[in-house]
Coordinates of C-alpha atoms in Angstrom, one line a residue:
X1 CA 8.7 -0.5 20.6
X2 CA 5.8 1.8 19.9
X3 CA 4.0 1.9 16.5
X4 CA 1.5 4.8 16.1
X5 CA -0.6 3.4 13.3
X6 CA -0.8 1.1 10.3
X7 CA 0.0 3.9 7.9
X8 CA 1.4 7.3 8.6
X9 CA -1.4 9.8 8.1
X10 CA -4.2 7.3 9.1
X11 CA -4.3 8.9 12.5
X12 CA -4.2 7.7 16.1
X13 CA -5.4 8.9 19.5
X14 CA -3.0 11.4 21.0
X15 CA -3.7 10.0 24.4
X16 CA -2.5 6.6 23.1
X17 CA 0.8 8.1 22.1
X18 CA 1.2 9.7 25.6
X19 CA 0.5 6.4 27.4
X20 CA 2.8 4.5 25.0
X21 CA 5.6 6.9 25.6
X22 CA 5.1 6.6 29.4
X23 CA 6.0 2.9 28.9
X24 CA 9.5 4.1 27.8
X25 CA 9.9 2.5 24.4
X26 CA 13.3 2.3 22.8
X27 CA 11.9 3.2 19.3
X28 CA 8.8 5.0 18.0
X29 CA 7.8 4.7 14.3
X30 CA 5.2 4.0 11.7
X31 CA 5.0 2.3 8.3
X32 CA 4.5 5.1 5.7
X33 CA 3.1 3.2 2.7
X34 CA 1.8 0.1 0.9
X35 CA 1.1 -1.3 -2.5
X36 CA -2.5 -1.9 -1.4
X37 CA -3.7 1.3 -3.2
X38 CA -2.3 0.0 -6.5
X39 CA 0.4 1.1 -8.9
X40 CA -0.7 4.7 -9.5
X41 CA 1.1 6.3 -6.6
X42 CA 4.5 4.7 -7.4
X43 CA 4.2 5.8 -11.0
X44 CA 2.9 9.3 -10.3
X45 CA 5.2 10.0 -7.4
X46 CA 2.3 10.9 -5.2
X47 CA 1.0 9.8 -1.8
X48 CA -2.4 8.2 -1.1
X49 CA -2.5 10.0 2.3
X50 CA -3.0 13.8 2.7
X51 CA -0.2 16.1 3.6
X52 CA -2.4 17.6 6.5
X53 CA -3.0 14.2 8.1
X54 CA 0.6 13.1 7.7
X55 CA 1.9 16.3 9.2
X56 CA -0.3 15.9 12.2
X57 CA 0.9 12.4 12.8
X58 CA 4.5 13.2 12.2
X59 CA 4.5 16.3 14.4
X60 CA 3.4 14.4 17.5
X61 CA 5.8 11.6 16.8
X62 CA 8.8 13.9 16.3
X63 CA 8.0 15.9 19.4
X64 CA 7.7 12.7 21.4
X65 CA 10.9 11.1 20.1
X66 CA 13.1 14.2 20.5
X67 CA 11.8 14.7 24.0
X68 CA 12.6 11.1 24.9
X69 CA 15.8 10.9 23.0
X70 CA 14.8 7.8 21.1
X71 CA 14.8 7.1 17.3
X72 CA 11.7 7.8 15.1
X73 CA 11.6 5.5 12.1
X74 CA 9.4 5.8 9.0
X75 CA 9.5 3.0 6.4
X76 CA 8.2 3.3 2.8
X77 CA 8.0 7.0 3.2
X78 CA 5.4 8.9 1.2
X79 CA 3.2 5.9 0.4
X80 CA 5.4 4.1 -2.2
X81 CA 9.0 4.8 -1.2
X82 CA 10.3 6.3 -4.5
X83 CA 12.4 9.5 -4.7
X84 CA 9.5 11.9 -4.9
X85 CA 7.9 10.2 -1.9
X86 CA 11.0 10.3 0.2
X87 CA 11.7 13.9 -0.7
X88 CA 8.2 15.0 0.2
X89 CA 8.4 13.4 3.6
X90 CA 11.8 14.8 4.3
X91 CA 10.5 18.3 3.4
X92 CA 7.6 17.8 5.8
X93 CA 10.0 16.7 8.6
X94 CA 12.1 19.8 8.1
X95 CA 9.0 22.0 8.1
X96 CA 7.8 20.6 11.4
X97 CA 11.3 20.9 12.9
X98 CA 11.4 24.6 12.0
X99 CA 7.9 25.2 13.4
X100 CA 8.5 23.3 16.6
X101 CA 12.2 24.3 17.0
X102 CA 13.4 20.7 17.0
X103 CA 16.9 19.5 16.3
X104 CA 18.1 16.1 15.3
X105 CA 20.3 14.0 12.9
X106 CA 18.2 12.7 10.1
X107 CA 19.0 9.8 7.8
X108 CA 17.4 9.4 4.3
X109 CA 17.6 5.8 2.9
X110 CA 17.0 5.7 -0.8
X111 CA 15.4 2.8 -2.6
X112 CA 14.7 3.9 -6.1
X113 CA 16.9 2.1 -8.5
X114 CA 18.7 3.4 -11.7
X115 CA 17.6 1.8 -14.9
X116 CA 21.2 1.1 -15.9
X117 CA 21.8 -0.9 -12.7
X118 CA 18.6 -2.8 -13.3
X119 CA 19.7 -3.8 -16.8
X120 CA 23.0 -4.9 -15.5
X121 CA 21.4 -7.1 -12.8
X122 CA 19.0 -8.6 -15.3
X123 CA 21.7 -9.4 -17.8
X124 CA 23.8 -11.0 -15.0
X125 CA 21.0 -13.3 -14.0
X126 CA 20.5 -11.8 -10.6
X127 CA 16.8 -11.2 -11.0
X128 CA 14.0 -13.8 -10.7
X129 CA 10.3 -13.3 -11.6
X130 CA 7.6 -13.6 -8.9
X131 CA 4.0 -14.7 -9.4
X132 CA 3.2 -14.9 -13.2
X133 CA 5.7 -12.3 -14.3
X134 CA 8.1 -12.9 -17.2
X135 CA 11.9 -12.7 -16.7
X136 CA 13.1 -9.1 -16.4
X137 CA 14.5 -7.7 -19.6
X138 CA 15.7 -4.4 -21.0
X139 CA 12.4 -3.5 -22.7
X140 CA 10.5 -3.9 -19.5
X141 CA 13.0 -1.8 -17.6
X142 CA 12.9 1.0 -20.2
X143 CA 9.1 1.1 -20.1
X144 CA 9.2 1.5 -16.3
X145 CA 8.3 4.8 -14.8
X146 CA 9.9 4.0 -11.5
X147 CA 11.4 0.9 -9.8
X148 CA 12.1 0.6 -6.1
X149 CA 13.8 -2.2 -4.1
X150 CA 12.3 -3.4 -0.8
X151 CA 15.0 -3.1 1.8
X152 CA 15.5 -5.3 4.8
X153 CA 16.6 -4.3 8.3
X154 CA 20.3 -3.8 7.5
X155 CA 20.1 -0.2 6.1
X156 CA 18.0 0.8 9.2
X157 CA 20.6 -0.7 11.5
X158 CA 23.4 1.1 9.7
X159 CA 21.6 4.5 10.1
X160 CA 21.1 3.8 13.8
X161 CA 24.8 2.9 14.1
X162 CA 25.6 6.3 12.6
X163 CA 23.5 8.0 15.3
X164 CA 20.5 9.0 13.3
X165 CA 17.5 9.9 15.5
X166 CA 15.0 10.3 12.6
X167 CA 15.1 7.8 9.8
X168 CA 13.1 8.1 6.7
X169 CA 13.4 5.2 4.3
X170 CA 12.2 4.5 0.8
X171 CA 10.5 1.2 0.0
X172 CA 11.1 -1.3 2.8
X173 CA 9.7 -4.6 4.0
X174 CA 7.0 -3.6 6.4
X175 CA 8.4 -5.4 9.5
X176 CA 12.1 -4.6 8.6
X177 CA 12.1 -1.1 10.3
X178 CA 11.1 -2.9 13.5
X179 CA 13.3 -5.9 13.2
X180 CA 16.3 -3.7 12.8
X181 CA 16.4 -2.0 16.2
X182 CA 15.5 -5.3 18.0
X183 CA 18.2 -7.4 16.3
X184 CA 20.7 -4.5 16.8
X185 CA 19.8 -4.5 20.5
X186 CA 20.8 -8.2 20.7
X187 CA 17.4 -9.9 20.4
X188 CA 17.1 -13.1 18.3
X189 CA 15.9 -12.6 14.7
X190 CA 12.7 -14.7 15.1
X191 CA 11.0 -12.6 17.8
X192 CA 12.4 -9.4 16.3
X193 CA 10.8 -10.1 12.9
X194 CA 7.6 -11.3 14.6
X195 CA 7.4 -8.1 16.5
X196 CA 7.7 -6.3 13.2
X197 CA 4.8 -8.2 11.8
X198 CA 2.7 -7.0 14.8
X199 CA 3.9 -3.4 14.7
X200 CA 3.6 -2.8 11.0
X201 CA -0.2 -2.2 11.1
X202 CA -0.6 -0.4 14.4
X203 CA -3.5 -1.5 16.5
X204 CA -4.8 -4.1 14.0
X205 CA -4.1 -7.0 16.4
X206 CA -6.5 -5.5 18.9
X207 CA -10.3 -5.3 19.6
X208 CA -12.0 -3.0 18.7
X209 CA -9.8 -2.6 15.7
X210 CA -9.1 1.0 14.5
X211 CA -6.0 3.0 13.4
X212 CA -4.2 3.5 16.7
X213 CA -1.0 2.7 18.6
X214 CA 0.4 -0.7 19.6
X215 CA 3.3 -1.5 21.9
X216 CA 5.5 -4.6 21.6
X217 CA 8.1 -5.8 24.1
X218 CA 10.7 -8.1 22.5
X219 CA 12.6 -10.8 24.4
X220 CA 14.9 -13.5 23.1
X221 CA 12.2 -16.2 22.8
X222 CA 8.9 -14.3 22.8
X223 CA 7.1 -11.0 22.3
X224 CA 4.3 -9.3 24.3
X225 CA 1.7 -7.3 22.4
X226 CA -0.4 -4.6 24.2
X227 CA -2.3 -1.5 23.1
X228 CA -1.7 1.7 25.0
X229 CA -5.3 2.8 24.5
X230 CA -7.4 1.6 27.4
X231 CA -10.4 1.0 25.2
X232 CA -8.6 -1.7 23.2
X233 CA -7.4 -5.1 24.1
X234 CA -5.0 -7.6 22.5
X235 CA -6.5 -11.0 22.6
X236 CA -5.1 -14.4 21.5
X237 CA -7.7 -14.5 18.7
X238 CA -7.0 -11.0 17.5
X239 CA -3.3 -11.5 17.5
X240 CA -3.5 -14.9 15.8
X241 CA -5.9 -13.6 13.2
X242 CA -3.7 -10.7 12.3
X243 CA -0.6 -12.9 12.1
X244 CA -2.2 -14.6 9.0
X245 CA -2.6 -11.4 6.9
X246 CA -1.0 -10.3 3.7
X247 CA 0.9 -13.4 2.9
X248 CA 0.5 -16.3 0.4
X249 CA 1.2 -18.7 3.3
X250 CA -0.4 -18.2 6.8
X251 CA 2.7 -19.5 8.5
X252 CA 5.7 -19.0 6.3
X253 CA 6.8 -15.4 5.8
X254 CA 9.6 -14.8 3.3
X255 CA 11.6 -11.8 4.2
X256 CA 15.0 -10.3 3.0
X257 CA 17.6 -12.7 4.4
X258 CA 15.4 -15.5 5.6
X259 CA 12.1 -17.2 6.5
X260 CA 9.9 -16.5 9.5
X261 CA 8.0 -19.7 10.5
X262 CA 5.0 -19.1 12.8
X263 CA 3.5 -22.6 12.6
X264 CA 4.4 -23.4 16.3
X265 CA 3.4 -20.1 17.7
X266 CA 1.4 -20.0 21.0
X267 CA -0.8 -17.1 21.9
X268 CA -0.9 -16.8 25.7
X269 CA -2.9 -14.1 27.5
X270 CA -0.8 -12.4 30.2
X271 CA -3.6 -10.0 31.2
X272 CA -7.0 -9.1 30.0
X273 CA -5.4 -6.8 27.3
X274 CA -1.9 -8.2 26.6
X275 CA -0.8 -11.4 24.8
X276 CA 2.5 -13.2 24.9
X277 CA 3.6 -15.0 21.6
X278 CA 6.3 -17.5 21.4
X279 CA 7.3 -20.5 19.2
X280 CA 8.4 -18.5 16.2
X281 CA 11.5 -19.6 14.3
X282 CA 13.9 -17.9 11.8
X283 CA 15.8 -19.7 9.1
X284 CA 18.5 -17.7 7.3
X285 CA 18.3 -17.8 3.5
X286 CA 21.1 -19.3 1.4
X287 CA 21.0 -16.2 -0.8
X288 CA 20.0 -12.7 0.4
X289 CA 17.3 -11.3 -1.9
X290 CA 15.1 -8.2 -2.0
X291 CA 11.9 -7.6 -4.0
X292 CA 11.8 -5.1 -6.9
X293 CA 8.6 -3.2 -7.6
X294 CA 8.1 -1.2 -10.7
X295 CA 5.3 0.3 -12.8
X296 CA 4.8 1.5 -16.3
X297 CA 2.3 3.8 -18.0
X298 CA -0.7 1.9 -19.2
X299 CA -2.8 4.7 -20.7
X300 CA -5.2 7.4 -19.6
X301 CA -8.5 6.9 -17.8
X302 CA -11.9 8.6 -17.7
X303 CA -15.0 7.5 -15.8
X304 CA -18.6 8.4 -15.2
X305 CA -20.9 7.2 -12.4
X306 CA -24.6 6.6 -12.8
X307 CA -27.4 4.4 -11.6
X308 CA -30.9 3.1 -12.4
X309 CA -33.9 2.1 -10.5
X310 CA -36.0 1.1 -13.5
X311 CA -37.2 -2.5 -12.9
X312 CA -37.8 -3.1 -16.6
X313 CA -34.2 -2.2 -17.4
X314 CA -32.8 -4.1 -14.5
X315 CA -34.6 -7.3 -15.6
X316 CA -32.7 -7.2 -18.9
X317 CA -29.5 -5.5 -17.9
X318 CA -27.1 -8.0 -19.4
X319 CA -28.7 -7.6 -22.9
X320 CA -28.8 -3.9 -22.4
X321 CA -25.1 -3.7 -21.6
X322 CA -24.2 -5.9 -24.6
X323 CA -26.2 -3.6 -26.9
X324 CA -24.7 -0.5 -25.3
X325 CA -21.1 -1.8 -25.9
X326 CA -21.8 -2.4 -29.6
X327 CA -23.3 1.0 -30.1
X328 CA -20.3 2.7 -28.4
X329 CA -17.8 0.7 -30.5
X330 CA -19.7 1.7 -33.7
X331 CA -20.1 5.4 -32.8
X332 CA -16.5 5.7 -31.7
X333 CA -15.3 4.2 -35.0
X334 CA -17.5 6.8 -36.8
X335 CA -15.5 9.6 -35.3
X336 CA -12.2 7.9 -36.0
X337 CA -11.3 5.9 -32.9
X338 CA -10.8 2.2 -33.8
X339 CA -11.9 -0.6 -31.4
X340 CA -8.4 -1.5 -30.4
X341 CA -7.5 2.0 -29.4
X342 CA -9.3 1.8 -26.0
X343 CA -10.8 -0.4 -23.4
X344 CA -14.4 0.1 -22.3
X345 CA -15.7 -1.5 -19.0
X346 CA -19.0 -1.0 -17.3
X347 CA -18.8 -2.0 -13.7
X348 CA -22.2 -3.0 -12.4
X349 CA -22.7 -2.7 -8.7
X350 CA -25.6 -4.7 -7.3
X351 CA -24.9 -7.4 -9.8
X352 CA -21.2 -8.2 -10.0
X353 CA -19.4 -4.9 -9.6
X354 CA -17.0 -6.2 -6.9
X355 CA -15.9 -9.6 -8.4
X356 CA -16.8 -9.1 -12.1
X357 CA -16.6 -12.4 -14.0
X358 CA -15.5 -14.2 -10.9
X359 CA -18.9 -13.6 -9.2
X360 CA -20.4 -17.0 -8.4
X361 CA -24.0 -15.8 -7.9
X362 CA -25.4 -15.4 -11.4
X363 CA -28.9 -14.6 -10.2
X364 CA -29.5 -11.3 -8.4
X365 CA -32.6 -9.3 -7.2
X366 CA -31.6 -5.7 -6.8
X367 CA -34.1 -2.8 -6.8
X368 CA -31.4 -0.5 -8.1
X369 CA -28.0 -0.8 -9.9
X370 CA -25.0 1.4 -9.9
X371 CA -22.6 1.8 -12.8
X372 CA -19.1 3.0 -13.2
X373 CA -18.4 3.5 -16.9
X374 CA -14.6 3.3 -17.4
X375 CA -12.6 4.0 -20.6
X376 CA -8.8 3.6 -20.8
X377 CA -7.1 4.9 -24.0
X378 CA -3.6 5.8 -25.2
X379 CA -4.2 9.5 -24.6
X380 CA -6.6 11.5 -22.4
X381 CA -8.5 13.1 -25.3
X382 CA -9.4 9.7 -26.7
X383 CA -10.5 8.4 -23.3
X384 CA -12.7 11.5 -22.8
X385 CA -14.3 11.2 -26.2
X386 CA -15.2 7.6 -25.9
X387 CA -16.4 8.1 -22.4
X388 CA -18.7 10.9 -23.5
X389 CA -20.2 8.6 -26.1
X390 CA -20.6 5.7 -23.6
X391 CA -22.2 8.0 -21.1
X392 CA -24.8 9.4 -23.5
X393 CA -25.5 6.0 -24.9
X394 CA -26.1 4.6 -21.4
X395 CA -28.4 7.4 -20.7
X396 CA -30.6 7.4 -23.8
X397 CA -30.5 4.0 -25.4
X398 CA -33.9 2.3 -26.0
X399 CA -34.8 -1.1 -24.7
X400 CA -37.9 -3.4 -24.9
X401 CA -40.7 -2.4 -22.6
X402 CA -39.2 1.0 -21.9
X403 CA -41.7 3.4 -20.3
X404 CA -39.5 6.4 -19.6
X405 CA -38.7 8.2 -22.8
X406 CA -36.2 10.6 -21.3
X407 CA -33.1 9.4 -19.4
X408 CA -32.4 5.8 -18.3
X409 CA -29.9 6.8 -15.7
X410 CA -29.4 9.1 -12.7
X411 CA -26.1 10.9 -12.5
X412 CA -25.0 12.1 -9.0
X413 CA -22.5 14.7 -10.3
X414 CA -22.3 17.5 -12.8
X415 CA -20.0 17.4 -14.7
X416 CA -20.7 13.7 -15.1
X417 CA -17.4 12.8 -16.8
X418 CA -14.4 12.5 -14.5
X419 CA -10.9 12.8 -16.1
X420 CA -8.7 10.4 -14.1
X421 CA -5.4 11.0 -15.8
X422 CA -2.6 8.6 -16.2
X423 CA -3.1 4.9 -15.4
X424 CA -0.2 2.7 -14.3
X425 CA 0.3 -1.1 -14.0
X426 CA 2.9 -3.1 -12.2
X427 CA 5.5 -4.5 -14.7
X428 CA 8.3 -5.3 -12.3
X429 CA 7.6 -7.8 -9.6
X430 CA 10.9 -9.7 -9.2
X431 CA 13.5 -10.6 -6.7
X432 CA 17.1 -9.4 -6.8
X433 CA 20.0 -11.3 -5.3
X434 CA 22.4 -9.2 -3.2
X435 CA 25.8 -9.9 -1.6
X436 CA 25.6 -6.8 0.5
X437 CA 22.1 -6.0 2.0
X438 CA 23.0 -2.3 2.1
X439 CA 24.8 -1.9 -1.3
X440 CA 21.8 -0.6 -3.3
X441 CA 20.3 1.6 -0.5
X442 CA 22.5 4.7 -0.2
X443 CA 22.1 6.7 3.0
X444 CA 22.5 10.4 3.3
X445 CA 22.6 12.3 6.7
X446 CA 21.8 15.8 7.6
X447 CA 21.5 17.9 10.7
X448 CA 18.0 19.3 11.0

């Protein structure tokens, strides 16, 4: 199986694709999305990758798959896998097909869930909270902008059974789109799922690491990982390191329908650029579950970016920021915005901008500091108004020992205030029990 990249639109070397196709894969594909960029894209129905870059990647993949007569599979289409994301990706596929005069059967697997169904499942006790979430209830569902379910391999297998050559899926478990064709071809679940873990991020299990293609050969008791690009190598360390990623446990990977255990895996070089992995096991779950992901509107955001190189100000920045906050709160109240109507945060880079209050190093020695002033309010006008006051107060406020009587800050942009628009937060992060793994993932087919 040939994966072109970690995310559709991140790019890959065209020569890598050509070499990979010369190795005669049974499937070509790419993961189309992730929750890594946060909740905004699911809520807004937008992609975090550009249409131009996705079209480039898709065009080459569709040409290659149609020419070879093999399936092309995209999971979590459009970045987040909701209906707007799936539709946008399908429209792009149709556009490419017209331009390149390609013809194929396409399957669209939907994963966005109706609120009425979600309420019924919650009331029936079929949902369970993950992490520190509360049990799912009707109020939470009603506030949700969009909720998707993360499908396993079964809907992909059903689409393949129906002869689909191009499969675009909504939200799916990253390795599921790869486990499906391998299991369907008769391979054992353990190496099939493990292959999916390797393929989901393209050339990540290689050195040097960069968005590019990766090729996996799946057998009943092992897989072999090898990059088509001759400048890259899969090594035991690179593969083992990648196998630990994005999971609460480094060895136990919970997936729809079971548990992949990698604790006994061995990483055996079979050449200077290919690695054989064996020892993985698969334990079927007593109850089949999928994950639900949903977001709700949390307000509207505005930001401003600035910085200072004033050593006097830097030496007392904590006191300065405390005073700045109190001034903004008072001035905002003066023009009718109460303190509980917004959130004001000043991210300070060079001090604790990355980790905030979790930063363990309390002492710092920076010659300059960068600031991102952030305001979140119930509406955009309020966020803009409070940000304007926060920005001007940051620029002009006095402090002990001040020598410069003009501005305290340098602003890289004009206009300085950036309207960010709607802000979303995750509010559904639950599992859903299913009797039929395909029941909530309807598939539609079309001739392109």
